[in-house]
Amino acid sequence: MSALTCANCGADLTASGSVRIAEYHFGRLETAKQETAEGPGYIYHCEAPDVYTLICNGCKRLVRTLPLHK
């Protein structure tokens, strides 16, 4: 089996703390009839993402995008 390395900077991705799983929150905004004191005037509806990404901690670039299974 070959070593896992970053295609951008060549860092060893098997080392502890070498990758970061990027967590994104997807959604949409909907206008809401609110007074300024009650809220910002919109409601955020969170939607579940279908992928997550691995990012190299050495160069902060994308390593891979993988499907998210539930």
Short mmCIF file of C-alpha atoms in Angstrom, two decimals:
data_model
loop_
_atom_site.label_atom_id
_atom_site.label_comp_id
_atom_site.label_asym_id
_atom_site.label_seq_id
_atom_site.Cartn_x
_atom_site.Cartn_y
_atom_site.Cartn_z
CA MET A 1 0.00 0.00 0.00
CA SER A 2 1.40 3.40 -0.92
CA ALA A 3 1.72 6.25 1.54
CA LEU A 4 -1.04 8.83 1.61
CA THR A 5 0.41 12.22 0.73
CA CYS A 6 -1.07 15.59 -0.17
CA ALA A 7 -1.05 16.17 -3.91
CA ASN A 8 -0.40 19.89 -3.38
CA CYS A 9 2.44 20.03 -0.83
CA GLY A 10 3.51 16.38 -0.39
CA ALA A 11 2.74 16.26 3.37
CA ASP A 12 2.19 12.86 4.98
CA LEU A 13 -1.56 12.62 5.58
CA THR A 14 -1.26 9.60 7.89
CA ALA A 15 0.42 11.68 10.63
CA SER A 16 -1.62 12.80 13.61
CA GLY A 17 -3.34 16.15 13.00
CA SER A 18 -2.37 16.28 9.33
CA VAL A 19 -5.92 16.59 7.94
CA ARG A 20 -9.02 18.46 8.96
CA ILE A 21 -12.60 17.52 8.17
CA ALA A 22 -14.32 20.64 6.93
CA GLU A 23 -17.80 21.00 8.30
CA TYR A 24 -20.22 23.17 6.39
CA HIS A 25 -23.75 24.21 7.23
CA PHE A 26 -26.06 24.59 4.25
CA GLY A 27 -29.43 26.24 4.26
CA ARG A 28 -31.58 29.06 3.00
CA LEU A 29 -32.99 32.31 4.32
CA GLU A 30 -36.64 33.23 4.41
CA THR A 31 -37.95 36.71 5.18
CA ALA A 32 -39.93 37.06 8.38
CA LYS A 33 -42.20 39.85 9.51
CA GLN A 34 -40.39 40.91 12.68
CA GLU A 35 -39.73 44.15 14.44
CA THR A 36 -36.07 45.13 14.68
CA ALA A 37 -36.11 44.39 18.42
CA GLU A 38 -37.53 40.89 17.85
CA GLY A 39 -34.99 39.59 15.37
CA PRO A 40 -33.00 40.18 12.18
CA GLY A 41 -35.99 39.98 9.81
CA TYR A 42 -35.24 36.55 8.42
CA ILE A 43 -35.40 32.89 9.43
CA TYR A 44 -32.61 30.42 8.61
CA HIS A 45 -33.63 26.91 7.51
CA CYS A 46 -30.78 24.43 7.96
CA GLU A 47 -30.38 21.69 5.34
CA ALA A 48 -28.19 18.61 5.71
CA PRO A 49 -25.09 18.45 3.45
CA ASP A 50 -24.49 15.38 1.28
CA VAL A 51 -20.67 15.61 1.19
CA TYR A 52 -17.80 16.51 3.49
CA THR A 53 -14.26 17.55 2.64
CA LEU A 54 -10.79 16.66 3.88
CA ILE A 55 -8.34 19.56 4.01
CA CYS A 56 -4.56 19.32 4.43
CA ASN A 57 -3.36 21.19 7.53
CA GLY A 58 0.03 21.86 5.91
CA CYS A 59 -1.11 23.85 2.87
CA LYS A 60 -4.81 24.39 3.80
CA ARG A 61 -5.95 22.99 0.44
CA LEU A 62 -8.61 20.48 -0.47
CA VAL A 63 -7.44 16.88 -0.39
CA ARG A 64 -10.68 15.06 -1.17
CA THR A 65 -14.47 15.40 -1.17
CA LEU A 66 -16.33 12.33 0.05
CA PRO A 67 -20.03 11.41 0.24
CA LEU A 68 -21.69 11.62 3.63
CA HIS A 69 -23.57 8.43 4.56
CA LYS A 70 -26.19 8.29 7.30
#
